[in-house]
Amino acid sequence: MMLEIKGLSKAYRTDTVETKALNDFSLSIEEGEFVTVTGPSGAGKSTFLNIVGMLETFDSGQLLFDGVDVSGLNDNQRSAIRNEKIGFIFQGFNLLPELNVIENVTLPLRFRNMPAAERKQRAEEALATVGLSKRASHYPSQLSGGQQQRVAIARAIAGKPRFLLADEPTGNLDSEMAEQVFELIEQLHKDGATIIVVTHDKKLAQRGTRCINVLDGRCIEGAETELRNAS
Ligand code: ADP
Ligand code: MG
């Protein structure tokens, strides 16, 4: 099992308010699955994805990644797993404005002791995959929203992650661009990656191998999965 989550809980606290973002959230994902995640705004989808991507910690419950208990790892160990195995496409790009396209794409590879020549080659391949080879020296502000999102995808895939997490990757795109971006993600799945994609788009959500719904910080399996389990 690639990912095993059991009874995960996470609350955000300020002086006066406590918000339960995840509440007894459980889910297992096998290698090679393409899981789509839907659910209303504020349900906990981003929190779930950030915790799986080891960008955030949790309060209680268990998260096993490749059989390893993540809560037993220190920051360095978590970063090492994240850098080697996980690609993350954030809601709203997260590109660095002062870096050009190829610098944005190579940035995560720098944290891996990868020689400069290999970094450059990987980044060029990733940019070719997303159709942006000719934009390598542009800055994010010189690109359209769709192009920026494709740079964010190139950055996530340049490291050839086994596990790709995407938080509403088509959220800010027109339908044609959204289709292209989703097709890219489907291609990565065909090439062997395990994928979790959060999306508002019900039609896109149906294109995964499995759809889950997040409601009030809990994970509810989609109707399709229930049918499959029943048969
Ligand atoms: P979704 O991605 O499904 O819209 P989120 O995971 O972003 O939901 O948020 C779940 C809940 O946690 C929401 O009520 C949200 O307001 C709250 N929340 C998320 N991030 C923070 C934060 N950094 N500080 C305080 N509350 C937060
Ligand atoms: Mg969100």
Tab-separated table of C-alpha atoms and ligand atoms in Angstrom:
chain	number	residue	atom	x	y	z
A	1	MET	CA	0.000	0.000	0.000
A	2	MET	CA	1.398	3.357	-0.996
A	3	LEU	CA	-0.668	5.453	1.377
A	4	GLU	CA	-2.580	4.431	4.488
A	5	ILE	CA	-4.403	7.066	6.482
A	6	LYS	CA	-6.257	6.101	9.616
A	7	GLY	CA	-8.383	8.361	11.786
A	8	LEU	CA	-6.468	11.527	10.938
A	9	SER	CA	-7.475	14.703	12.754
A	10	LYS	CA	-6.215	18.239	12.369
A	11	ALA	CA	-7.459	21.464	13.926
A	12	TYR	CA	-6.355	25.038	13.289
A	13	ARG	CA	-6.334	27.134	16.441
A	14	THR	CA	-6.256	30.839	17.108
A	15	ASP	CA	-6.673	32.459	20.538
A	16	THR	CA	-10.434	32.359	20.247
A	17	VAL	CA	-11.422	29.819	17.604
A	18	GLU	CA	-10.701	26.204	16.854
A	19	THR	CA	-11.501	24.924	13.355
A	20	LYS	CA	-11.531	21.192	12.804
A	21	ALA	CA	-10.172	20.838	9.278
A	22	LEU	CA	-9.915	17.028	9.354
A	23	ASN	CA	-11.976	14.871	11.662
A	24	ASP	CA	-11.330	11.109	11.726
A	25	PHE	CA	-10.231	11.026	8.077
A	26	SER	CA	-9.350	7.559	6.751
A	27	LEU	CA	-8.238	6.455	3.278
A	28	SER	CA	-5.918	3.923	1.654
A	29	ILE	CA	-4.409	4.337	-1.788
A	30	GLU	CA	-2.536	1.722	-3.760
A	31	GLU	CA	0.312	2.341	-6.153
A	32	GLY	CA	-0.993	3.259	-9.616
A	33	GLU	CA	-4.363	4.645	-8.534
A	34	PHE	CA	-5.681	7.921	-9.944
A	35	VAL	CA	-7.841	9.335	-7.165
A	36	THR	CA	-9.996	12.398	-7.707
A	37	VAL	CA	-11.216	14.363	-4.690
A	38	THR	CA	-14.334	16.512	-4.647
A	39	GLY	CA	-16.214	18.267	-1.871
A	40	PRO	CA	-17.487	21.696	-0.862
A	41	SER	CA	-15.222	24.618	-0.080
A	42	GLY	CA	-13.863	24.399	3.458
A	43	ALA	CA	-14.400	20.625	3.678
A	44	GLY	CA	-10.712	19.917	4.288
A	45	LYS	CA	-9.479	18.901	0.820
A	46	SER	CA	-6.395	21.136	0.791
A	47	THR	CA	-5.565	20.249	4.380
A	48	PHE	CA	-5.694	16.547	3.472
A	49	LEU	CA	-3.465	17.061	0.433
A	50	ASN	CA	-0.960	19.219	2.332
A	51	ILE	CA	-0.682	16.601	5.063
A	52	VAL	CA	-0.167	13.805	2.523
A	53	GLY	CA	2.479	15.974	0.839
A	54	MET	CA	4.129	16.348	4.259
A	55	LEU	CA	3.818	20.129	4.073
A	56	GLU	CA	1.671	20.174	7.194
A	57	THR	CA	1.538	18.081	10.358
A	58	PHE	CA	-1.535	16.576	12.013
A	59	ASP	CA	-2.825	16.238	15.580
A	60	SER	CA	-3.787	12.575	15.823
A	61	GLY	CA	-4.267	9.456	13.741
A	62	GLN	CA	-1.796	7.693	11.496
A	63	LEU	CA	-0.252	8.318	8.089
A	64	LEU	CA	1.844	5.583	6.504
A	65	PHE	CA	3.707	6.413	3.314
A	66	ASP	CA	5.202	3.324	1.630
A	67	GLY	CA	4.673	1.602	4.957
A	68	VAL	CA	6.658	4.244	6.869
A	69	ASP	CA	4.957	6.028	9.765
A	70	VAL	CA	5.349	9.701	8.853
A	71	SER	CA	4.838	11.006	12.398
A	72	GLY	CA	8.022	9.185	13.424
A	73	LEU	CA	10.136	11.157	10.955
A	74	ASN	CA	11.989	14.392	11.591
A	75	ASP	CA	11.861	17.428	9.279
A	76	ASN	CA	14.891	16.358	7.264
A	77	GLN	CA	13.569	12.861	6.711
A	78	ARG	CA	10.195	14.221	5.613
A	79	SER	CA	11.846	16.671	3.217
A	80	ALA	CA	13.941	13.882	1.737
A	81	ILE	CA	10.863	11.761	0.991
A	82	ARG	CA	8.997	14.760	-0.364
A	83	ASN	CA	11.828	15.786	-2.656
A	84	GLU	CA	12.370	12.328	-4.065
A	85	LYS	CA	8.921	10.833	-4.310
A	86	ILE	CA	6.277	13.546	-4.305
A	87	GLY	CA	5.353	16.171	-6.875
A	88	PHE	CA	2.973	18.896	-5.718
A	89	ILE	CA	0.868	21.163	-7.923
A	90	PHE	CA	-0.488	23.922	-5.714
A	91	GLN	CA	-3.772	25.729	-5.905
A	92	GLY	CA	-2.706	29.006	-7.546
A	93	PHE	CA	0.677	28.039	-9.051
A	94	ASN	CA	3.118	29.222	-6.337
A	95	LEU	CA	5.718	30.252	-8.907
A	96	LEU	CA	8.473	32.572	-7.723
A	97	PRO	CA	8.074	35.859	-9.633
A	98	GLU	CA	11.766	36.793	-9.502
A	99	LEU	CA	12.816	33.514	-11.142
A	100	ASN	CA	12.293	32.751	-14.809
A	101	VAL	CA	10.489	29.632	-16.037
A	102	ILE	CA	13.444	27.250	-16.163
A	103	GLU	CA	14.738	28.475	-12.791
A	104	ASN	CA	11.330	27.852	-11.246
A	105	VAL	CA	11.282	24.321	-12.667
A	106	THR	CA	14.830	23.434	-11.559
A	107	LEU	CA	14.439	24.871	-8.051
A	108	PRO	CA	13.150	21.687	-6.332
A	109	LEU	CA	15.874	19.633	-8.027
A	110	ARG	CA	18.520	21.751	-6.316
A	111	PHE	CA	17.467	20.287	-3.002
A	112	ARG	CA	18.457	16.858	-4.258
A	113	ASN	CA	22.206	17.156	-4.860
A	114	MET	CA	21.500	16.717	-8.548
A	115	PRO	CA	24.285	17.888	-10.889
A	116	ALA	CA	23.471	21.122	-12.745
A	117	ALA	CA	23.556	19.468	-16.165
A	118	GLU	CA	21.002	16.855	-15.117
A	119	ARG	CA	18.794	19.490	-13.534
A	120	LYS	CA	18.811	21.419	-16.769
A	121	GLN	CA	18.028	18.335	-18.841
A	122	ARG	CA	15.160	17.271	-16.588
A	123	ALA	CA	13.697	20.775	-16.612
A	124	GLU	CA	13.930	21.023	-20.389
A	125	GLU	CA	12.190	17.665	-20.772
A	126	ALA	CA	9.434	18.708	-18.386
A	127	LEU	CA	8.914	22.014	-20.198
A	128	ALA	CA	8.746	20.160	-23.523
A	129	THR	CA	6.096	17.858	-22.029
A	130	VAL	CA	3.894	20.805	-21.121
A	131	GLY	CA	4.570	22.563	-24.442
A	132	LEU	CA	6.553	25.473	-23.034
A	133	SER	CA	10.074	24.916	-24.362
A	134	LYS	CA	10.041	28.322	-26.027
A	135	ARG	CA	9.147	30.104	-22.774
A	136	ALA	CA	12.101	28.915	-20.673
A	137	SER	CA	13.526	32.385	-20.113
A	138	HIS	CA	10.223	34.193	-19.599
A	139	TYR	CA	9.147	35.360	-16.158
A	140	PRO	CA	5.822	34.230	-14.648
A	141	SER	CA	4.319	37.724	-15.085
A	142	GLN	CA	4.896	37.403	-18.843
A	143	LEU	CA	2.743	34.259	-19.090
A	144	SER	CA	-0.990	33.607	-19.186
A	145	GLY	CA	-2.713	31.788	-16.316
A	146	GLY	CA	-2.775	28.559	-18.313
A	147	GLN	CA	0.914	28.822	-19.116
A	148	GLN	CA	1.762	29.515	-15.474
A	149	GLN	CA	-0.192	26.457	-14.444
A	150	ARG	CA	1.715	24.385	-16.988
A	151	VAL	CA	5.002	25.691	-15.540
A	152	ALA	CA	3.759	24.580	-12.114
A	153	ILE	CA	3.079	21.141	-13.584
A	154	ALA	CA	6.516	21.027	-15.221
A	155	ARG	CA	8.056	21.858	-11.846
A	156	ALA	CA	6.098	19.035	-10.211
A	157	ILE	CA	7.018	16.435	-12.844
A	158	ALA	CA	10.666	17.390	-13.493
A	159	GLY	CA	11.676	15.254	-10.533
A	160	LYS	CA	9.792	12.280	-12.029
A	161	PRO	CA	7.764	11.764	-8.839
A	162	ARG	CA	6.068	8.429	-8.210
A	163	PHE	CA	3.336	10.314	-6.442
A	164	LEU	CA	1.673	13.446	-7.788
A	165	LEU	CA	-0.614	15.640	-5.686
A	166	ALA	CA	-2.588	18.403	-7.371
A	167	ASP	CA	-4.861	20.922	-5.632
A	168	GLU	CA	-7.437	22.228	-8.106
A	169	PRO	CA	-4.906	22.343	-10.957
A	170	THR	CA	-7.561	23.451	-13.447
A	171	GLY	CA	-9.348	25.840	-11.087
A	172	ASN	CA	-8.202	29.073	-12.717
A	173	LEU	CA	-8.276	27.902	-16.317
A	174	ASP	CA	-10.773	28.146	-19.167
A	175	SER	CA	-12.276	24.826	-20.247
A	176	GLU	CA	-9.903	24.242	-23.164
A	177	MET	CA	-6.838	24.875	-21.027
A	178	ALA	CA	-8.320	22.782	-18.220
A	179	GLU	CA	-8.724	19.899	-20.638
A	180	GLN	CA	-5.086	20.134	-21.744
A	181	VAL	CA	-3.827	20.249	-18.174
A	182	PHE	CA	-5.998	17.299	-17.180
A	183	GLU	CA	-4.769	15.298	-20.186
A	184	LEU	CA	-1.204	15.940	-19.025
A	185	ILE	CA	-2.068	14.540	-15.618
A	186	GLU	CA	-3.715	11.506	-17.234
A	187	GLN	CA	-0.550	10.922	-19.247
A	188	LEU	CA	1.537	10.928	-16.055
A	189	HIS	CA	-0.831	8.329	-14.654
A	190	LYS	CA	-0.409	6.189	-17.783
A	191	ASP	CA	3.341	6.534	-17.331
A	192	GLY	CA	3.014	4.946	-13.909
A	193	ALA	CA	2.547	7.713	-11.346
A	194	THR	CA	0.057	7.463	-8.496
A	195	ILE	CA	-2.125	10.563	-8.507
A	196	ILE	CA	-4.434	12.509	-6.224
A	197	VAL	CA	-6.241	15.452	-7.806
A	198	VAL	CA	-8.636	17.783	-6.021
A	199	THR	CA	-11.160	19.247	-8.447
A	200	HIS	CA	-14.447	21.120	-8.444
A	201	ASP	CA	-15.250	19.781	-11.882
A	202	LYS	CA	-17.567	16.753	-11.639
A	203	LYS	CA	-16.847	15.671	-15.216
A	204	LEU	CA	-13.094	15.728	-14.709
A	205	ALA	CA	-13.528	13.928	-11.389
A	206	GLN	CA	-15.137	10.998	-13.194
A	207	ARG	CA	-11.996	10.458	-15.253
A	208	GLY	CA	-9.989	9.123	-12.309
A	209	THR	CA	-9.919	5.427	-11.448
A	210	ARG	CA	-11.589	6.296	-8.158
A	211	CYS	CA	-13.470	9.282	-6.807
A	212	ILE	CA	-13.651	10.271	-3.161
A	213	ASN	CA	-15.695	12.972	-1.535
A	214	VAL	CA	-14.551	15.057	1.429
A	215	LEU	CA	-17.277	16.348	3.736
A	216	ASP	CA	-16.754	18.033	7.111
A	217	GLY	CA	-13.185	16.763	7.348
A	218	ARG	CA	-14.093	13.161	6.586
A	219	CYS	CA	-13.461	10.995	3.551
A	220	ILE	CA	-16.437	9.403	1.832
A	221	GLU	CA	-15.920	7.043	-1.080
A	222	GLY	CA	-17.709	7.784	-4.360
A	223	ALA	CA	-20.634	5.707	-5.636
A	224	GLU	CA	-18.445	3.995	-8.242
A	225	THR	CA	-16.155	2.522	-5.629
A	226	GLU	CA	-19.066	1.301	-3.562
A	227	LEU	CA	-20.410	-0.547	-6.603
A	228	ARG	CA	-17.048	-2.097	-7.302
A	229	ASN	CA	-16.661	-3.232	-3.697
A	230	ALA	CA	-20.141	-4.730	-3.676
A	231	SER	CA	-19.576	-6.848	-6.774
B	1	ADP	P1	-10.929	23.014	1.176
B	1	ADP	O1	-9.598	22.864	0.507
B	1	ADP	O2	-11.779	21.790	1.081
B	1	ADP	O3	-11.668	24.224	0.712
B	1	ADP	P2	-9.335	23.545	3.556
B	1	ADP	O4	-8.586	22.296	3.819
B	1	ADP	O5	-8.588	24.648	2.908
B	1	ADP	O6	-10.680	23.215	2.751
B	1	ADP	O7	-9.899	24.102	4.918
B	1	ADP	C1	-10.597	23.298	5.857
B	1	ADP	C2	-11.011	24.156	7.039
B	1	ADP	O8	-9.861	24.576	7.753
B	1	ADP	C3	-11.744	25.434	6.643
B	1	ADP	O9	-12.741	25.702	7.617
B	1	ADP	C4	-10.667	26.483	6.671
B	1	ADP	O10	-11.203	27.741	6.953
B	1	ADP	C5	-9.773	25.998	7.791
B	1	ADP	N1	-8.350	26.365	7.566
B	1	ADP	C6	-7.581	25.953	6.541
B	1	ADP	N2	-6.325	26.445	6.636
B	1	ADP	C7	-6.319	27.205	7.764
B	1	ADP	C8	-5.321	27.986	8.439
B	1	ADP	N3	-4.062	28.088	7.975
B	1	ADP	N4	-5.683	28.622	9.585
B	1	ADP	C9	-6.934	28.524	10.078
B	1	ADP	N5	-7.921	27.806	9.500
B	1	ADP	C10	-7.627	27.153	8.367
B	2	MG	MG	-8.693	23.957	-1.044
